[in-house]
Amino acid sequence: MKGSATVAKLWIGVDIGKTHHHVAAVDGDGHLVYSRRVANDETALLTVMAEVSTHGRPVCWAVDVTTGLSALLLTLLWRRQVQVRYVSGTVAFHMAAAFAGENKTDARDAVVIAQTIRMRPDIPILEPSDRLLAELTVLTGYRADLVGQRVATLFRLQELLTGMSPALERAVDLNRKGPMMVLACWQTPAAIRHAGVDRITALLRRGHVKNAVHVAEAMVAAARQQTVTLPGQRAAAVVVGQMATEILALEQRIAAVDDLIADQLDQHPLAPIIGSLPGMGPLLTAELLVHTAGMTEYDSPAKLAAHAGLAPVSRDSGTVSGNHRQPRRYHRRLSLSA
């Protein structure tokens, strides 16, 4: 307190962690009045909120992470209608250079975050997501993880298959379901030759694969080009079979998530408008809504373009004018969606 009649204003910064956060509060003169490490637990966080209030009137809080690590804290703050701002890691890194010392601790990071929102009113305000956006965020993030697993597994499978039979790896498109079904059952050239076109075709037809005969003939023809057994083939065949089965399972899970995303989009009022744009399918529509918080953060098309990195920034100096370049700070995922 600065007096009986005047209540000090406080700016609170939180360095977010998995199990613990560090909370720091500074007053209007930039003096540190509160600093504490707190568990990421509802009771502990409510206790800290009460303790901070005894030192003055909080103007706003700020965090450096907006993902699930800070979900509990943000929910508790929003339920109390507290203003919360987001200080990105890049902003905090550059702001830290303005203060004395080179120490890097959670306590110091929390102070830097608090000082940043005290001195910079332009720091963006976080708004609570509605139910649909929160669910789309979870689903699109989970789908991205599944796609990443599939890509990594596919690259490794291609490497192993090349080590067993280069002709077989070249003959088929491993991004398609048919060849992956065959590799889940038969991996080596000898095994594919022994299976024959008829058995492979029957397998593919049971899996509702188009051009089943063509795929079977291509794989058998490639298998006939190699009769020699390469080193490590037996172990590689076991791994290839397991990887092919894993990729097929991942594709089923991705398709199931796509269905969930489509169901959620059917309930969003902006989905039909965004989906009507050229090239905007359900996935891109969902990602655009997630990365723009439901298109609520922009009051003009220019601000949306700037956030996506599509608007050039000026690099004028002296008599040089009209010099533009791509911005370095923009939303990468939003840029891909746009």
mmCIF file of C-alpha atoms in Angstrom:
data_model
loop_
_atom_site.group_PDB
_atom_site.id
_atom_site.type_symbol
_atom_site.label_atom_id
_atom_site.label_comp_id
_atom_site.label_asym_id
_atom_site.label_seq_id
_atom_site.Cartn_x
_atom_site.Cartn_y
_atom_site.Cartn_z
ATOM 1 C CA MET A 1 0.000 0.000 0.000
ATOM 2 C CA LYS A 2 1.103 3.569 -0.680
ATOM 3 C CA GLY A 3 -1.305 5.178 1.705
ATOM 4 C CA SER A 4 -4.642 4.771 3.325
ATOM 5 C CA ALA A 5 -6.521 6.551 0.520
ATOM 6 C CA THR A 6 -4.586 5.325 -2.478
ATOM 7 C CA VAL A 7 -4.372 1.684 -3.439
ATOM 8 C CA ALA A 8 -1.245 0.693 -5.331
ATOM 9 C CA LYS A 9 -1.663 -0.670 -8.834
ATOM 10 C CA LEU A 10 0.006 -3.984 -9.536
ATOM 11 C CA TRP A 11 1.135 -5.769 -12.670
ATOM 12 C CA ILE A 12 1.529 -9.516 -12.239
ATOM 13 C CA GLY A 13 3.718 -11.710 -14.428
ATOM 14 C CA VAL A 14 3.632 -15.506 -14.385
ATOM 15 C CA ASP A 15 6.394 -17.725 -15.718
ATOM 16 C CA ILE A 16 4.447 -20.858 -16.639
ATOM 17 C CA GLY A 17 5.758 -24.331 -15.848
ATOM 18 C CA LYS A 18 4.412 -27.863 -15.942
ATOM 19 C CA THR A 19 4.159 -28.555 -12.208
ATOM 20 C CA HIS A 20 4.895 -25.086 -10.805
ATOM 21 C CA HIS A 21 4.576 -21.464 -11.906
ATOM 22 C CA HIS A 22 6.444 -18.441 -10.600
ATOM 23 C CA VAL A 23 4.345 -15.366 -9.863
ATOM 24 C CA ALA A 24 5.857 -11.876 -9.538
ATOM 25 C CA ALA A 25 4.112 -8.526 -9.016
ATOM 26 C CA VAL A 26 5.490 -5.017 -9.538
ATOM 27 C CA ASP A 27 3.935 -1.695 -8.568
ATOM 28 C CA GLY A 28 3.543 1.448 -10.661
ATOM 29 C CA ASP A 29 7.169 2.434 -10.045
ATOM 30 C CA GLY A 30 8.468 -0.940 -11.155
ATOM 31 C CA HIS A 31 9.373 -2.125 -7.648
ATOM 32 C CA LEU A 32 9.008 -5.818 -6.940
ATOM 33 C CA VAL A 33 6.400 -6.306 -4.205
ATOM 34 C CA TYR A 34 5.636 -10.018 -4.510
ATOM 35 C CA SER A 35 7.469 -13.101 -5.761
ATOM 36 C CA ARG A 36 6.562 -16.697 -5.134
ATOM 37 C CA ARG A 37 6.769 -20.163 -6.669
ATOM 38 C CA VAL A 38 3.354 -21.813 -6.715
ATOM 39 C CA ALA A 39 2.154 -25.299 -7.592
ATOM 40 C CA ASN A 40 -0.056 -25.737 -10.641
ATOM 41 C CA ASP A 41 -2.966 -26.593 -8.382
ATOM 42 C CA GLU A 42 -6.326 -24.873 -7.938
ATOM 43 C CA THR A 43 -6.050 -24.358 -4.167
ATOM 44 C CA ALA A 44 -2.487 -23.059 -4.387
ATOM 45 C CA LEU A 45 -3.318 -20.691 -7.252
ATOM 46 C CA LEU A 46 -6.340 -19.283 -5.439
ATOM 47 C CA THR A 47 -4.158 -18.698 -2.391
ATOM 48 C CA VAL A 48 -1.634 -16.739 -4.453
ATOM 49 C CA MET A 49 -4.382 -14.632 -6.017
ATOM 50 C CA ALA A 50 -5.590 -13.687 -2.550
ATOM 51 C CA GLU A 51 -2.044 -12.921 -1.379
ATOM 52 C CA VAL A 52 -1.302 -10.714 -4.367
ATOM 53 C CA SER A 53 -4.448 -8.683 -3.742
ATOM 54 C CA THR A 54 -3.215 -7.727 -0.275
ATOM 55 C CA HIS A 55 -0.338 -5.798 -1.882
ATOM 56 C CA GLY A 56 -2.529 -3.639 -4.078
ATOM 57 C CA ARG A 57 -5.065 -3.680 -6.877
ATOM 58 C CA PRO A 58 -3.993 -5.913 -9.775
ATOM 59 C CA VAL A 59 -4.282 -4.085 -13.101
ATOM 60 C CA CYS A 60 -3.780 -7.236 -15.102
ATOM 61 C CA TRP A 61 -1.969 -10.537 -15.183
ATOM 62 C CA ALA A 62 0.299 -11.844 -17.939
ATOM 63 C CA VAL A 63 1.546 -15.289 -18.931
ATOM 64 C CA ASP A 64 4.202 -16.493 -21.364
ATOM 65 C CA VAL A 65 2.408 -19.720 -22.382
ATOM 66 C CA THR A 66 -1.162 -20.141 -23.607
ATOM 67 C CA THR A 67 -1.259 -23.937 -24.044
ATOM 68 C CA GLY A 68 -2.549 -26.554 -21.608
ATOM 69 C CA LEU A 69 0.191 -25.777 -19.080
ATOM 70 C CA SER A 70 -1.564 -22.521 -18.225
ATOM 71 C CA ALA A 71 -5.166 -23.702 -18.713
ATOM 72 C CA LEU A 72 -6.007 -23.977 -15.014
ATOM 73 C CA LEU A 73 -4.566 -20.573 -14.130
ATOM 74 C CA LEU A 74 -6.238 -18.850 -17.078
ATOM 75 C CA THR A 75 -9.617 -20.402 -16.271
ATOM 76 C CA LEU A 76 -9.419 -19.256 -12.652
ATOM 77 C CA LEU A 77 -8.486 -15.723 -13.716
ATOM 78 C CA TRP A 78 -11.193 -15.481 -16.376
ATOM 79 C CA ARG A 79 -13.826 -16.736 -13.950
ATOM 80 C CA ARG A 80 -12.961 -13.714 -11.815
ATOM 81 C CA GLN A 81 -13.113 -11.447 -14.891
ATOM 82 C CA VAL A 82 -9.430 -10.584 -14.570
ATOM 83 C CA GLN A 83 -7.661 -9.167 -17.600
ATOM 84 C CA VAL A 84 -4.886 -11.465 -18.843
ATOM 85 C CA ARG A 85 -2.245 -10.564 -21.430
ATOM 86 C CA TYR A 86 0.137 -12.743 -23.414
ATOM 87 C CA VAL A 87 3.854 -11.952 -23.427
ATOM 88 C CA SER A 88 5.418 -14.213 -26.030
ATOM 89 C CA GLY A 89 8.800 -15.809 -25.506
ATOM 90 C CA THR A 90 10.328 -13.592 -28.188
ATOM 91 C CA VAL A 91 9.056 -10.403 -26.545
ATOM 92 C CA ALA A 92 10.199 -11.548 -23.088
ATOM 93 C CA PHE A 93 13.645 -12.443 -24.436
ATOM 94 C CA HIS A 94 14.209 -8.995 -25.931
ATOM 95 C CA MET A 95 12.688 -7.190 -22.939
ATOM 96 C CA ALA A 96 15.024 -9.067 -20.560
ATOM 97 C CA ALA A 97 17.991 -7.267 -22.130
ATOM 98 C CA ALA A 98 16.605 -3.960 -20.835
ATOM 99 C CA PHE A 99 17.163 -4.990 -17.224
ATOM 100 C CA ALA A 100 20.437 -5.393 -15.378
ATOM 101 C CA GLY A 101 22.003 -8.817 -15.056
ATOM 102 C CA GLU A 102 22.193 -11.889 -17.231
ATOM 103 C CA ASN A 103 20.713 -14.445 -14.835
ATOM 104 C CA LYS A 104 18.058 -16.726 -16.284
ATOM 105 C CA THR A 105 15.688 -17.975 -13.588
ATOM 106 C CA ASP A 106 11.948 -18.503 -13.334
ATOM 107 C CA ALA A 107 11.732 -15.699 -10.774
ATOM 108 C CA ARG A 108 13.531 -13.234 -13.064
ATOM 109 C CA ASP A 109 11.436 -14.275 -16.058
ATOM 110 C CA ALA A 110 8.259 -13.607 -14.074
ATOM 111 C CA VAL A 111 9.535 -10.132 -13.170
ATOM 112 C CA VAL A 112 10.376 -9.401 -16.820
ATOM 113 C CA ILE A 113 6.860 -10.424 -17.836
ATOM 114 C CA ALA A 114 5.347 -8.173 -15.164
ATOM 115 C CA GLN A 115 7.550 -5.214 -16.159
ATOM 116 C CA THR A 116 6.687 -5.750 -19.808
ATOM 117 C CA ILE A 117 2.943 -5.359 -19.327
ATOM 118 C CA ARG A 118 3.549 -2.382 -17.011
ATOM 119 C CA MET A 119 5.512 -0.519 -19.689
ATOM 120 C CA ARG A 120 3.805 -1.792 -22.839
ATOM 121 C CA PRO A 121 0.011 -1.387 -23.075
ATOM 122 C CA ASP A 122 0.106 -2.849 -26.598
ATOM 123 C CA ILE A 123 0.652 -6.400 -25.332
ATOM 124 C CA PRO A 124 -2.304 -8.483 -26.633
ATOM 125 C CA ILE A 125 -5.140 -9.424 -24.300
ATOM 126 C CA LEU A 126 -6.118 -13.072 -24.009
ATOM 127 C CA GLU A 127 -9.800 -13.880 -24.274
ATOM 128 C CA PRO A 128 -11.384 -17.136 -23.086
ATOM 129 C CA SER A 129 -12.127 -19.565 -25.894
ATOM 130 C CA ASP A 130 -15.658 -20.826 -26.359
ATOM 131 C CA ARG A 131 -16.438 -24.528 -26.184
ATOM 132 C CA LEU A 132 -16.293 -25.160 -29.934
ATOM 133 C CA LEU A 133 -12.919 -23.470 -30.380
ATOM 134 C CA ALA A 134 -11.479 -25.255 -27.363
ATOM 135 C CA GLU A 135 -12.546 -28.615 -28.782
ATOM 136 C CA LEU A 136 -11.288 -27.755 -32.267
ATOM 137 C CA THR A 137 -7.947 -26.767 -30.743
ATOM 138 C CA VAL A 138 -7.624 -30.172 -29.091
ATOM 139 C CA LEU A 139 -8.696 -32.078 -32.197
ATOM 140 C CA THR A 140 -6.486 -30.216 -34.673
ATOM 141 C CA GLY A 141 -3.500 -30.529 -32.341
ATOM 142 C CA TYR A 142 -4.091 -34.259 -31.917
ATOM 143 C CA ARG A 143 -4.435 -34.704 -35.678
ATOM 144 C CA ALA A 144 -1.145 -32.891 -36.258
ATOM 145 C CA ASP A 145 0.538 -35.277 -33.807
ATOM 146 C CA LEU A 146 -0.896 -38.308 -35.614
ATOM 147 C CA VAL A 147 0.214 -36.998 -38.998
ATOM 148 C CA GLY A 148 3.705 -36.389 -37.622
ATOM 149 C CA GLN A 149 3.868 -39.973 -36.339
ATOM 150 C CA ARG A 150 2.710 -41.290 -39.712
ATOM 151 C CA VAL A 151 5.275 -39.272 -41.657
ATOM 152 C CA ALA A 152 8.157 -40.345 -39.405
ATOM 153 C CA THR A 153 7.112 -44.011 -39.572
ATOM 154 C CA LEU A 154 6.686 -43.869 -43.344
ATOM 155 C CA PHE A 155 10.178 -42.426 -43.873
ATOM 156 C CA ARG A 156 11.698 -45.197 -41.788
ATOM 157 C CA LEU A 157 9.648 -47.845 -43.613
ATOM 158 C CA GLN A 158 10.809 -46.536 -46.997
ATOM 159 C CA GLU A 159 14.418 -46.712 -45.830
ATOM 160 C CA LEU A 160 14.062 -50.312 -44.657
ATOM 161 C CA LEU A 161 12.170 -51.388 -47.763
ATOM 162 C CA THR A 162 14.886 -49.913 -49.989
ATOM 163 C CA GLY A 163 17.415 -51.971 -48.054
ATOM 164 C CA MET A 164 15.415 -55.125 -48.824
ATOM 165 C CA SER A 165 14.244 -54.461 -52.383
ATOM 166 C CA PRO A 166 14.868 -51.134 -54.179
ATOM 167 C CA ALA A 167 12.668 -52.255 -57.092
ATOM 168 C CA LEU A 168 9.743 -52.918 -54.758
ATOM 169 C CA GLU A 169 10.082 -49.517 -53.080
ATOM 170 C CA ARG A 170 10.116 -47.783 -56.486
ATOM 171 C CA ALA A 171 7.203 -49.737 -57.928
ATOM 172 C CA VAL A 172 4.459 -48.590 -55.576
ATOM 173 C CA ASP A 173 3.218 -45.435 -53.896
ATOM 174 C CA LEU A 174 3.528 -46.053 -50.173
ATOM 175 C CA ASN A 175 1.225 -43.124 -49.455
ATOM 176 C CA ARG A 176 -1.660 -45.273 -50.671
ATOM 177 C CA LYS A 177 -3.591 -47.855 -48.705
ATOM 178 C CA GLY A 178 -3.155 -50.782 -51.117
ATOM 179 C CA PRO A 179 0.644 -51.211 -50.993
ATOM 180 C CA MET A 180 0.604 -50.695 -47.229
ATOM 181 C CA MET A 181 -1.926 -53.519 -46.813
ATOM 182 C CA VAL A 182 0.311 -55.837 -48.845
ATOM 183 C CA LEU A 183 3.409 -54.952 -46.812
ATOM 184 C CA ALA A 184 1.512 -55.613 -43.597
ATOM 185 C CA CYS A 185 1.093 -59.235 -44.775
ATOM 186 C CA TRP A 186 4.110 -59.909 -47.014
ATOM 187 C CA GLN A 187 7.319 -57.884 -46.858
ATOM 188 C CA THR A 188 10.117 -59.647 -48.769
ATOM 189 C CA PRO A 189 10.281 -60.157 -52.550
ATOM 190 C CA ALA A 190 10.156 -63.925 -52.033
ATOM 191 C CA ALA A 191 7.035 -63.701 -49.867
ATOM 192 C CA ILE A 192 5.275 -61.427 -52.366
ATOM 193 C CA ARG A 193 6.171 -63.735 -55.264
ATOM 194 C CA HIS A 194 4.871 -66.698 -53.302
ATOM 195 C CA ALA A 195 1.607 -64.913 -52.481
ATOM 196 C CA GLY A 196 0.959 -64.231 -56.154
ATOM 197 C CA VAL A 197 -1.327 -61.813 -57.932
ATOM 198 C CA ASP A 198 -4.583 -63.608 -57.093
ATOM 199 C CA ARG A 199 -4.095 -63.726 -53.313
ATOM 200 C CA ILE A 200 -2.900 -60.144 -53.175
ATOM 201 C CA THR A 201 -5.823 -58.980 -55.319
ATOM 202 C CA ALA A 202 -8.277 -60.772 -53.039
ATOM 203 C CA LEU A 203 -6.728 -59.070 -49.991
ATOM 204 C CA LEU A 204 -6.959 -55.641 -51.579
ATOM 205 C CA ARG A 205 -10.549 -56.129 -52.675
ATOM 206 C CA ARG A 206 -11.538 -57.056 -49.137
ATOM 207 C CA GLY A 207 -10.020 -53.734 -48.121
ATOM 208 C CA HIS A 208 -12.026 -51.913 -50.828
ATOM 209 C CA VAL A 209 -8.859 -50.770 -52.618
ATOM 210 C CA LYS A 210 -9.343 -49.330 -56.089
ATOM 211 C CA ASN A 211 -7.350 -50.855 -58.955
ATOM 212 C CA ALA A 212 -6.577 -53.879 -56.793
ATOM 213 C CA VAL A 213 -5.407 -55.976 -59.758
ATOM 214 C CA HIS A 214 -3.063 -53.240 -60.977
ATOM 215 C CA VAL A 215 -1.484 -52.815 -57.536
ATOM 216 C CA ALA A 216 -1.033 -56.568 -57.107
ATOM 217 C CA GLU A 217 0.534 -56.990 -60.532
ATOM 218 C CA ALA A 218 2.920 -54.066 -59.957
ATOM 219 C CA MET A 219 4.144 -55.456 -56.628
ATOM 220 C CA VAL A 220 4.594 -59.004 -57.918
ATOM 221 C CA ALA A 221 6.428 -57.731 -61.000
ATOM 222 C CA ALA A 222 8.782 -55.711 -58.812
ATOM 223 C CA ALA A 223 9.356 -58.690 -56.515
ATOM 224 C CA ARG A 224 10.348 -60.845 -59.513
ATOM 225 C CA GLN A 225 13.158 -58.428 -60.358
ATOM 226 C CA GLN A 226 15.158 -59.525 -57.292
ATOM 227 C CA THR A 227 16.084 -63.044 -56.289
ATOM 228 C CA VAL A 228 19.053 -62.302 -54.014
ATOM 229 C CA THR A 229 18.554 -61.898 -50.260
ATOM 230 C CA LEU A 230 20.099 -58.719 -48.862
ATOM 231 C CA PRO A 231 21.818 -58.503 -45.439
ATOM 232 C CA GLY A 232 19.477 -57.959 -42.494
ATOM 233 C CA GLN A 233 16.423 -58.813 -44.569
ATOM 234 C CA ARG A 234 14.767 -61.073 -41.997
ATOM 235 C CA ALA A 235 14.833 -58.471 -39.218
ATOM 236 C CA ALA A 236 13.909 -55.678 -41.627
ATOM 237 C CA ALA A 237 10.900 -57.666 -42.844
ATOM 238 C CA VAL A 238 9.579 -57.984 -39.274
ATOM 239 C CA VAL A 239 9.949 -54.246 -38.691
ATOM 240 C CA VAL A 240 8.415 -53.318 -42.056
ATOM 241 C CA GLY A 241 5.369 -55.485 -41.319
ATOM 242 C CA GLN A 242 4.882 -53.840 -37.940
ATOM 243 C CA MET A 243 5.374 -50.351 -39.370
ATOM 244 C CA ALA A 244 2.905 -50.976 -42.195
ATOM 245 C CA THR A 245 0.315 -52.156 -39.676
ATOM 246 C CA GLU A 246 1.015 -49.087 -37.526
ATOM 247 C CA ILE A 247 0.592 -46.732 -40.484
ATOM 248 C CA LEU A 248 -2.739 -48.312 -41.416
ATOM 249 C CA ALA A 249 -3.907 -47.861 -37.811
ATOM 250 C CA LEU A 250 -2.739 -44.239 -37.778
ATOM 251 C CA GLU A 251 -4.653 -43.539 -40.978
ATOM 252 C CA GLN A 252 -7.815 -44.911 -39.382
ATOM 253 C CA ARG A 253 -7.294 -42.706 -36.338
ATOM 254 C CA ILE A 254 -6.675 -39.656 -38.533
ATOM 255 C CA ALA A 255 -9.884 -40.369 -40.453
ATOM 256 C CA ALA A 256 -11.797 -40.683 -37.169
ATOM 257 C CA VAL A 257 -10.431 -37.328 -35.967
ATOM 258 C CA ASP A 258 -11.372 -35.757 -39.310
ATOM 259 C CA ASP A 259 -14.950 -36.899 -38.731
ATOM 260 C CA LEU A 260 -14.936 -35.328 -35.250
ATOM 261 C CA ILE A 261 -13.587 -32.059 -36.677
ATOM 262 C CA ALA A 262 -16.304 -32.032 -39.338
ATOM 263 C CA ASP A 263 -18.969 -32.581 -36.669
ATOM 264 C CA GLN A 264 -17.672 -29.630 -34.642
ATOM 265 C CA LEU A 265 -17.515 -27.395 -37.716
ATOM 266 C CA ASP A 266 -21.170 -28.077 -38.442
ATOM 267 C CA GLN A 267 -21.960 -26.210 -35.208
ATOM 268 C CA HIS A 268 -19.781 -23.135 -35.875
ATOM 269 C CA PRO A 269 -21.548 -20.182 -37.534
ATOM 270 C CA LEU A 270 -18.460 -19.058 -39.498
ATOM 271 C CA ALA A 271 -17.592 -22.492 -40.893
ATOM 272 C CA PRO A 272 -19.911 -22.289 -43.959
ATOM 273 C CA ILE A 273 -18.515 -18.870 -44.886
ATOM 274 C CA ILE A 274 -14.844 -19.842 -44.532
ATOM 275 C CA GLY A 275 -15.448 -23.241 -46.138
ATOM 276 C CA SER A 276 -16.939 -21.554 -49.210
ATOM 277 C CA LEU A 277 -13.582 -19.957 -50.040
ATOM 278 C CA PRO A 278 -11.530 -21.688 -52.769
ATOM 279 C CA GLY A 279 -9.289 -24.429 -51.378
ATOM 280 C CA MET A 280 -10.686 -24.272 -47.844
ATOM 281 C CA GLY A 281 -11.640 -27.782 -46.777
ATOM 282 C CA PRO A 282 -12.763 -28.827 -43.286
ATOM 283 C CA LEU A 283 -9.226 -29.143 -41.903
ATOM 284 C CA LEU A 284 -7.992 -25.746 -43.126
ATOM 285 C CA THR A 285 -11.249 -24.149 -41.974
ATOM 286 C CA ALA A 286 -10.801 -25.625 -38.487
ATOM 287 C CA GLU A 287 -7.152 -24.556 -38.274
ATOM 288 C CA LEU A 288 -7.978 -21.020 -39.417
ATOM 289 C CA LEU A 289 -10.677 -20.711 -36.760
ATOM 290 C CA VAL A 290 -8.308 -22.050 -34.096
ATOM 291 C CA HIS A 291 -5.369 -19.806 -35.004
ATOM 292 C CA THR A 292 -7.546 -16.678 -35.229
ATOM 293 C CA ALA A 293 -9.666 -17.398 -32.116
ATOM 294 C CA GLY A 294 -12.795 -17.614 -34.233
ATOM 295 C CA MET A 295 -11.854 -14.531 -36.295
ATOM 296 C CA THR A 296 -12.536 -12.314 -33.277
ATOM 297 C CA GLU A 297 -9.079 -10.729 -32.884
ATOM 298 C CA TYR A 298 -9.077 -8.543 -36.001
ATOM 299 C CA ASP A 299 -11.060 -5.452 -36.791
ATOM 300 C CA SER A 300 -9.773 -5.228 -40.368
ATOM 301 C CA PRO A 301 -8.437 -7.508 -43.133
ATOM 302 C CA ALA A 302 -5.083 -5.708 -42.877
ATOM 303 C CA LYS A 303 -4.555 -6.878 -39.293
ATOM 304 C CA LEU A 304 -5.301 -10.460 -40.264
ATOM 305 C CA ALA A 305 -2.816 -10.241 -43.142
ATOM 306 C CA ALA A 306 -0.176 -8.763 -40.823
ATOM 307 C CA HIS A 307 -0.659 -11.509 -38.228
ATOM 308 C CA ALA A 308 -0.241 -14.136 -40.957
ATOM 309 C CA GLY A 309 2.960 -12.509 -42.227
ATOM 310 C CA LEU A 310 1.403 -11.613 -45.582
ATOM 311 C CA ALA A 311 1.756 -7.847 -45.171
ATOM 312 C CA PRO A 312 5.285 -6.514 -45.897
ATOM 313 C CA VAL A 313 7.019 -4.216 -43.412
ATOM 314 C CA SER A 314 8.958 -1.105 -44.354
ATOM 315 C CA ARG A 315 12.744 -0.844 -44.097
ATOM 316 C CA ASP A 316 13.118 2.837 -44.949
ATOM 317 C CA SER A 317 16.012 4.995 -43.782
ATOM 318 C CA GLY A 318 17.133 8.446 -44.837
ATOM 319 C CA THR A 319 16.514 8.942 -48.531
ATOM 320 C CA VAL A 320 15.706 5.256 -49.066
ATOM 321 C CA SER A 321 11.958 4.663 -49.259
ATOM 322 C CA GLY A 322 9.681 1.963 -50.541
ATOM 323 C CA ASN A 323 11.989 -0.752 -49.218
ATOM 324 C CA HIS A 324 9.885 -3.653 -47.957
ATOM 325 C CA ARG A 325 10.597 -7.129 -46.610
ATOM 326 C CA GLN A 326 8.711 -10.032 -45.100
ATOM 327 C CA PRO A 327 8.182 -9.644 -41.341
ATOM 328 C CA ARG A 328 10.165 -11.844 -38.981
ATOM 329 C CA ARG A 329 7.487 -11.984 -36.303
ATOM 330 C CA TYR A 330 4.219 -13.521 -37.432
ATOM 331 C CA HIS A 331 2.045 -16.573 -36.785
ATOM 332 C CA ARG A 332 3.685 -19.433 -38.695
ATOM 333 C CA ARG A 333 0.766 -21.849 -38.442
ATOM 334 C CA LEU A 334 -1.676 -19.133 -39.468
ATOM 335 C CA SER A 335 0.530 -18.360 -42.468
ATOM 336 C CA LEU A 336 0.308 -22.010 -43.580
ATOM 337 C CA SER A 337 -3.459 -21.992 -43.150
ATOM 338 C CA ALA A 338 -3.780 -18.767 -45.109
#
